Short mmCIF file of C-alpha atoms in Angstrom, two decimals:
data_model
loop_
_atom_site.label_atom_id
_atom_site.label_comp_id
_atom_site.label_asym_id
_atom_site.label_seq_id
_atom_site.Cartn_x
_atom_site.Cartn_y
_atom_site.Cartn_z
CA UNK A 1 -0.16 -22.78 -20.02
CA UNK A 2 -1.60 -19.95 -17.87
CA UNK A 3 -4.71 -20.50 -15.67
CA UNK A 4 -6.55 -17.75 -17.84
CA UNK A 5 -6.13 -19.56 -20.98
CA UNK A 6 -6.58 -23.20 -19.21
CA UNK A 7 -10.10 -21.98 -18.39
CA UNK A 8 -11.28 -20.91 -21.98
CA UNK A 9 -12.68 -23.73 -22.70
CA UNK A 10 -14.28 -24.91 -19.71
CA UNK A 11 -15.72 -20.95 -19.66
CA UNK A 12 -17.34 -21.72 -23.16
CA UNK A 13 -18.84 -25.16 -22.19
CA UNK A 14 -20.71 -23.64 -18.97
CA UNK A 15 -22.02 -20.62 -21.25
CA UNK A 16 -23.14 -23.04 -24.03
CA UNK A 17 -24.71 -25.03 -21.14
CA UNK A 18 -26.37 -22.33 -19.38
CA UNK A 19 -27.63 -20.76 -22.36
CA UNK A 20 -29.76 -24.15 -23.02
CA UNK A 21 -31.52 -24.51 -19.72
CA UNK A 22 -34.07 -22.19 -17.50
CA UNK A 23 -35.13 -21.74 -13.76
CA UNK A 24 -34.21 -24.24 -11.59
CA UNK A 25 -32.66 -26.89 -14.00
CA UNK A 26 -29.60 -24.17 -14.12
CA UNK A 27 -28.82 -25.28 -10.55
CA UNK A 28 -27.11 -28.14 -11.60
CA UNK A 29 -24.88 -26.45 -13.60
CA UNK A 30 -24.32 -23.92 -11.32
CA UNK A 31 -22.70 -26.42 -9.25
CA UNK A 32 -20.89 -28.13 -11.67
CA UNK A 33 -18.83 -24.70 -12.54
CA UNK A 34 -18.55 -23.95 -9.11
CA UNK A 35 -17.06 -27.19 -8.29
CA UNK A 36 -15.02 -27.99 -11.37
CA UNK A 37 -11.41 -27.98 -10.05
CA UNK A 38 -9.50 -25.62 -13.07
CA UNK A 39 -12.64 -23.05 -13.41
CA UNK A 40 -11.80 -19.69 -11.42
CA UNK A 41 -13.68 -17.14 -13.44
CA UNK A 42 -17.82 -17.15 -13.80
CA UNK A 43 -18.79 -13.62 -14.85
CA UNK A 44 -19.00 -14.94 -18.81
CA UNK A 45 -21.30 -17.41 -17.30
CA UNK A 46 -23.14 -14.52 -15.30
CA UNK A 47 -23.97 -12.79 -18.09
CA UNK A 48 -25.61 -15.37 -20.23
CA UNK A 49 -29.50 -14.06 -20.37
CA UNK A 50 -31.16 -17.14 -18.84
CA UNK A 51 -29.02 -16.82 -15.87
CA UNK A 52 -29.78 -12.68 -15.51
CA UNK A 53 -33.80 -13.90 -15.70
CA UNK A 54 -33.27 -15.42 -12.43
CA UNK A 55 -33.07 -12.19 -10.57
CA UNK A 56 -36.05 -11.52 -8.38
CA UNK A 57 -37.44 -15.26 -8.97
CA UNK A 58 -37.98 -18.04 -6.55
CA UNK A 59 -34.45 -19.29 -7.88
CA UNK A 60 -32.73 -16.23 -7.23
CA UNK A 61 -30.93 -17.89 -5.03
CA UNK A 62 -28.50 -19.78 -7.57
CA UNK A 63 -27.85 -16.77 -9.04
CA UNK A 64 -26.57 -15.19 -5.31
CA UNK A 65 -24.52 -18.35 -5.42
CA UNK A 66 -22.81 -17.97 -8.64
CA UNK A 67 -22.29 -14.52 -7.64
CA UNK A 68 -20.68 -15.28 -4.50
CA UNK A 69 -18.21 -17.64 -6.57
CA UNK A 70 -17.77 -14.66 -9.02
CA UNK A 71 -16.59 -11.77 -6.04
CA UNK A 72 -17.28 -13.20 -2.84
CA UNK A 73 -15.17 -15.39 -0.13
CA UNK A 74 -15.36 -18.07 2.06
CA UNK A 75 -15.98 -15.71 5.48
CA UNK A 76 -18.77 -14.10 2.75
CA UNK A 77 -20.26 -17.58 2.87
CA UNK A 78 -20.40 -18.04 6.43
CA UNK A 79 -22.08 -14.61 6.95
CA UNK A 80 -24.88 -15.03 4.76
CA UNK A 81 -25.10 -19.36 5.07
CA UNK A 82 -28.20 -19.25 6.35
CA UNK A 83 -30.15 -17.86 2.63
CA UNK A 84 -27.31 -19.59 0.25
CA UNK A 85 -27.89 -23.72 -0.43
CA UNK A 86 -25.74 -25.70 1.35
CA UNK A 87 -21.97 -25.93 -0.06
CA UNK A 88 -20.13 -29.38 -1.29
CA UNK A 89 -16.93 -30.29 -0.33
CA UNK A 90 -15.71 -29.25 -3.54
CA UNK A 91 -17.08 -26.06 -3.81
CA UNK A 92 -16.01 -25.38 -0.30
CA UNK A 93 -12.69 -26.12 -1.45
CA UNK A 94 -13.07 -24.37 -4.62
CA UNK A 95 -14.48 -20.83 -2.18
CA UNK A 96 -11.48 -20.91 -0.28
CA UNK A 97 -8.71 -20.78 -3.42
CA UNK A 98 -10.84 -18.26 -4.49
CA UNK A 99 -10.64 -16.37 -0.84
CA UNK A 100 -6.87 -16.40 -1.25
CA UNK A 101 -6.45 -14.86 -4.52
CA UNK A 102 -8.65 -12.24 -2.98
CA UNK A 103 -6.49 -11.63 -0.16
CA UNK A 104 -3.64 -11.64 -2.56
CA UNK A 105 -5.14 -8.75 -4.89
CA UNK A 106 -4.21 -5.78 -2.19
CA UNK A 107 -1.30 -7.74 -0.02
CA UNK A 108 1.73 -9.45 -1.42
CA UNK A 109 2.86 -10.38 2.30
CA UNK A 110 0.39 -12.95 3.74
CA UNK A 111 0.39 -13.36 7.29
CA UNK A 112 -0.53 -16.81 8.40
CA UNK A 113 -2.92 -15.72 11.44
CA UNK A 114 -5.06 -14.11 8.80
CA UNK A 115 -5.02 -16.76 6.45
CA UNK A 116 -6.01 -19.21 8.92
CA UNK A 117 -8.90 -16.85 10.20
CA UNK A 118 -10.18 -16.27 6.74
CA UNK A 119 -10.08 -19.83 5.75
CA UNK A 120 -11.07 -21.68 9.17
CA UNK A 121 -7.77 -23.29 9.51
CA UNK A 122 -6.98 -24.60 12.75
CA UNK A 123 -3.47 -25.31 12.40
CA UNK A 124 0.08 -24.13 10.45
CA UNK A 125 0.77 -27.26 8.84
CA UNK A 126 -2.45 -27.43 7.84
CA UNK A 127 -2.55 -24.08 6.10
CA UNK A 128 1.05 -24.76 4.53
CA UNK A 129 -1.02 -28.04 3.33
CA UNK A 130 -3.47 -26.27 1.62
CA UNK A 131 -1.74 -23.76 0.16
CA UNK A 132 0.94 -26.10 -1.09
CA UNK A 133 -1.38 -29.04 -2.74
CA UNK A 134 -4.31 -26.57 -3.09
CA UNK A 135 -3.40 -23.50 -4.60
CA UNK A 136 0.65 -23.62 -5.74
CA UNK A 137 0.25 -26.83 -7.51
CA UNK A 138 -3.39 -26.03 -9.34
CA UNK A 139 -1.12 -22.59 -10.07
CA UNK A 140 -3.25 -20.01 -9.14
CA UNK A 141 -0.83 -18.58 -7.15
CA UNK A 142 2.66 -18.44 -6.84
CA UNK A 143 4.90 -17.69 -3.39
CA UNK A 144 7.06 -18.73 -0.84
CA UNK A 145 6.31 -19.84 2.60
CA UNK A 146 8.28 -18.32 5.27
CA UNK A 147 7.97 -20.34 8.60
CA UNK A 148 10.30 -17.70 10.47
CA UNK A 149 8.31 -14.85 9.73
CA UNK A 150 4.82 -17.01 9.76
CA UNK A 151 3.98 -15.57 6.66
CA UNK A 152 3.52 -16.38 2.80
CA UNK A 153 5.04 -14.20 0.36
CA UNK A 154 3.29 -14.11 -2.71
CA UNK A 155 4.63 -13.87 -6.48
CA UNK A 156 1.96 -14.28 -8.33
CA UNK A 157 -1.63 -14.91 -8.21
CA UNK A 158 -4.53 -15.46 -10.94
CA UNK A 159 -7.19 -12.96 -11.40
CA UNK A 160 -11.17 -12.85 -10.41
CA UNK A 161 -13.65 -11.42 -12.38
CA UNK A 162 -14.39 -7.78 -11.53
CA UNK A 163 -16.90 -6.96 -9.20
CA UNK A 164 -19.67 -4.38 -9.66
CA UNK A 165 -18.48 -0.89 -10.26
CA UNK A 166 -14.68 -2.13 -9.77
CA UNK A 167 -14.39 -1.20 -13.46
CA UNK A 168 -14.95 2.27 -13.26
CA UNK A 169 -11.92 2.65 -10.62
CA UNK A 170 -9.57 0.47 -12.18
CA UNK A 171 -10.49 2.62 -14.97
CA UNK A 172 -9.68 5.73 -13.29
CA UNK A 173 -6.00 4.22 -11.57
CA UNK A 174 -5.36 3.19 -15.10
CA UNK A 175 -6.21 6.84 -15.94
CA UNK A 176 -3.76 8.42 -13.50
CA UNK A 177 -1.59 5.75 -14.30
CA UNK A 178 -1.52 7.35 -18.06
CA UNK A 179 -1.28 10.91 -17.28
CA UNK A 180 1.67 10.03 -14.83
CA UNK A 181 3.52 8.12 -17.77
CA UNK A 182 3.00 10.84 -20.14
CA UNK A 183 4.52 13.20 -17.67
CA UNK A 184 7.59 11.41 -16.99
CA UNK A 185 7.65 10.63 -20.49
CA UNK A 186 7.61 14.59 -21.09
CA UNK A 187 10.77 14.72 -18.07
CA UNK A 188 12.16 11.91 -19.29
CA UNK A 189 12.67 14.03 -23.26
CA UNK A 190 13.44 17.17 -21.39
CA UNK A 191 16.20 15.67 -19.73
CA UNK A 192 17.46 14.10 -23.10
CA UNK A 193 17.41 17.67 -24.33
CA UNK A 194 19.34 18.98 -21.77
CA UNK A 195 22.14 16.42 -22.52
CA UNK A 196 22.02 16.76 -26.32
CA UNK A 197 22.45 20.72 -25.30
CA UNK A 198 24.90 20.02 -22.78
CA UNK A 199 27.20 17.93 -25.10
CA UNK A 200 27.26 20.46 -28.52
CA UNK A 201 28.03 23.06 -26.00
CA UNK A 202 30.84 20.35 -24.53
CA UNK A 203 32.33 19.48 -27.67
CA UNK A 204 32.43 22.96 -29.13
CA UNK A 205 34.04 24.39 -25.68
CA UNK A 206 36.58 21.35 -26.34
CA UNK A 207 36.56 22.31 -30.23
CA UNK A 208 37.76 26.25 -28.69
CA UNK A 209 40.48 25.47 -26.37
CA UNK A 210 41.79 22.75 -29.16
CA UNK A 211 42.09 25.67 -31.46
CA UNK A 212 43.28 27.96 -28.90
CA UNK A 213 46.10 25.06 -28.01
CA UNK A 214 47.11 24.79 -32.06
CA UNK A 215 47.29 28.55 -32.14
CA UNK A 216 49.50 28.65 -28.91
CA UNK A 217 51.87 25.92 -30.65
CA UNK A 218 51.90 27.79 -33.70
CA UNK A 219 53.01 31.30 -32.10
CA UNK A 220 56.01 29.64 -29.81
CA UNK A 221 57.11 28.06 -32.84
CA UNK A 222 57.23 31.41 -35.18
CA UNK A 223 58.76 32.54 -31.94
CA UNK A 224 61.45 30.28 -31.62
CA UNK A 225 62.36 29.87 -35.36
CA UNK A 226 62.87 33.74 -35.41
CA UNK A 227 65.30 33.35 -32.35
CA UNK A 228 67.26 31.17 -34.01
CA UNK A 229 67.32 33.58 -36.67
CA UNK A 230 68.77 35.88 -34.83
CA UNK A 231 71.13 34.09 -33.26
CA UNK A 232 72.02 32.58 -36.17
CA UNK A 233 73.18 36.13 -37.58
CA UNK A 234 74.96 37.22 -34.24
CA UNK A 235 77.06 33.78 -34.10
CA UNK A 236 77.89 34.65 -38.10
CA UNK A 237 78.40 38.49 -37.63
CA UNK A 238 81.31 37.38 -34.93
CA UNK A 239 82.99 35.25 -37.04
CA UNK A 240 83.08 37.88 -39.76
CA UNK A 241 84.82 40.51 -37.01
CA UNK A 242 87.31 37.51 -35.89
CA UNK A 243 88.03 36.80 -39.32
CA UNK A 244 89.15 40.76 -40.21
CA UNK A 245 90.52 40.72 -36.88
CA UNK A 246 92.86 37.42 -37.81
CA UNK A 247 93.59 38.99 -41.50
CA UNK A 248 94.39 42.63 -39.55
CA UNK A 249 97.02 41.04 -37.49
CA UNK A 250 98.32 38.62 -40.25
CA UNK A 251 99.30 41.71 -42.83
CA UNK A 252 101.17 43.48 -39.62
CA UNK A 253 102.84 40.70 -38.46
CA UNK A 254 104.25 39.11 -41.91
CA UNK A 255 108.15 40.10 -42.59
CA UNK A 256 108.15 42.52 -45.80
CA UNK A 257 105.02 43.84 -44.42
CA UNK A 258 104.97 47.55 -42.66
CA UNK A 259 107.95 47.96 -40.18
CA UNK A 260 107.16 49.50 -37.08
CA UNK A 261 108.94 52.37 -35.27
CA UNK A 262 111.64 50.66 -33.52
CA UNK A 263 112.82 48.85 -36.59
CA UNK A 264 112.82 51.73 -38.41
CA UNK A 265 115.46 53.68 -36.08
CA UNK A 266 117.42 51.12 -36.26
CA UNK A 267 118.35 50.72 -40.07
CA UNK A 268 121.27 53.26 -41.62
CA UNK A 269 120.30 55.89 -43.22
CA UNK A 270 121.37 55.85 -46.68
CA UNK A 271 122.53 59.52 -47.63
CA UNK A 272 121.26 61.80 -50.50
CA UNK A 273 122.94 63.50 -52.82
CA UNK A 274 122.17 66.88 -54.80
CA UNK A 275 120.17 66.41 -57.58
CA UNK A 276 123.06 67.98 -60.43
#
């Protein structure tokens, strides 16, 4: 289960609880949110009315408490320690998870110098410690821990409650966000039009020189079948003329057929007689 929906519950138990008491007996529950180990978020609890009556009251200081749970961090703490009760161990504890997840809100790349300035670590293995048992394994964050590069790498991390006008500009990235969508959205169908375009006028150049190909095909072959044609009638013509020529030299050359010149001088004359 997520850490958001873990803390539900304990959320609704702190606002039923707060809603119940006044003045200074909401101290003691102030400290039990801010010290209960799987409660991250306290804005719900910042809102209830009889905590907002606190402002500008001798007890105003539990409510700069809460508030410092709700947005602040642990070098927050230190600066203003001297007007803010004194922290448990637990809450201490608690403050410094939360100082993590706000150094993980703006840098994915955690350098380990500026984790152990920000959290009053002394020591490497000591930071690795802590964010190891601390914050990995009560999963408000998620990472890898680079000793090479002395630096943690984060994946994920859990959310704090907004500060004070931090609505209005996530409001306004969300904004740009939006208009920056719709216009690659707009791109994005422009392009697609483009293409559609691009592939009629593809398929009906291809459709063209397809037709243009059948039509080629279609004139050698009337081509060729009328040269055969003509061939055809050449090659038959010649055998007619070869055949007459044959048929020519058959009649001439048969015996009993017309005698040529030589033969003629040669036979006897037969002599004629007077017609009494």
């Amino acid at each position: 289960m997520d850490i958001e929906q873990k803390q539900t519950e304990f959320i609704d138990h702190f606002v039923k609880q707060a809603s119940s008491l006044k003045g200074s007996a909401l101290s003691s529950v102030f400290t039990e949110a801010t010290s209960h180990p799987s409660l991250f978020a306290f804005s719900e609890i910042l809102a209830v009315p009889n905590v907002v009556e606190l402002e500008g009251t001798e007890h105003s200081v539990y409510l700069d408490l809460l508030r410092l749970f709700a947005y602040g961090t642990w070098s927050d703490y230190k600066s203003n320690s001297s007007r803010l009760p004194e922290l448990g161990s637990d809450q201490a504890l608690k403050l410094k998870q939360l100082t993590v997840l706000t150094l993980a809100e703006t840098n994915k790349v955690l350098a380990y110098d500026q984790l152990m300035q920000e959290l009053d670590v002394t020591n490497v293995r000591e930071l690795e410690d802590f964010l190891i048992n601390e914050c990995m394994y009560a999963g408000i964050v998620r990472g890898k821990l680079d000793q090479l590069r002395r630096c943690f790498e984060v994946q994920f991390a859990a959310g704090r409650d907004l500060r004070p006008g931090q609505l209005g500009g996530m409001i306004r990235t969300l904004s740009n966000w939006l208009t920056t969508s719709d216009n690659l959205l707009v791109s994005i169908q422009d392009k697609i039009k483009w293409a559609d375009n691009m592939s009629e006028l593809d398929k009906k150049h291809r459709k063209d020189v397809e037709d243009r190909v059948e039509e080629v095909k279609k004139s050698l072959s009337m081509k060729d079948g009328r040269s055969k044609g003509v061939t055809f009638l050449e090659v038959t013509n010649c055998e007619q003329a070869n055949i007459d020529i044959r048929e020519h030299e058959e009649i001439y050359s048969e015996p009993g057929g017309v005698m040529d010149y030589e033969e003629d001088r040669s036979r006897p004359k037969r002599r004629r007689h007077p017609i009494s």
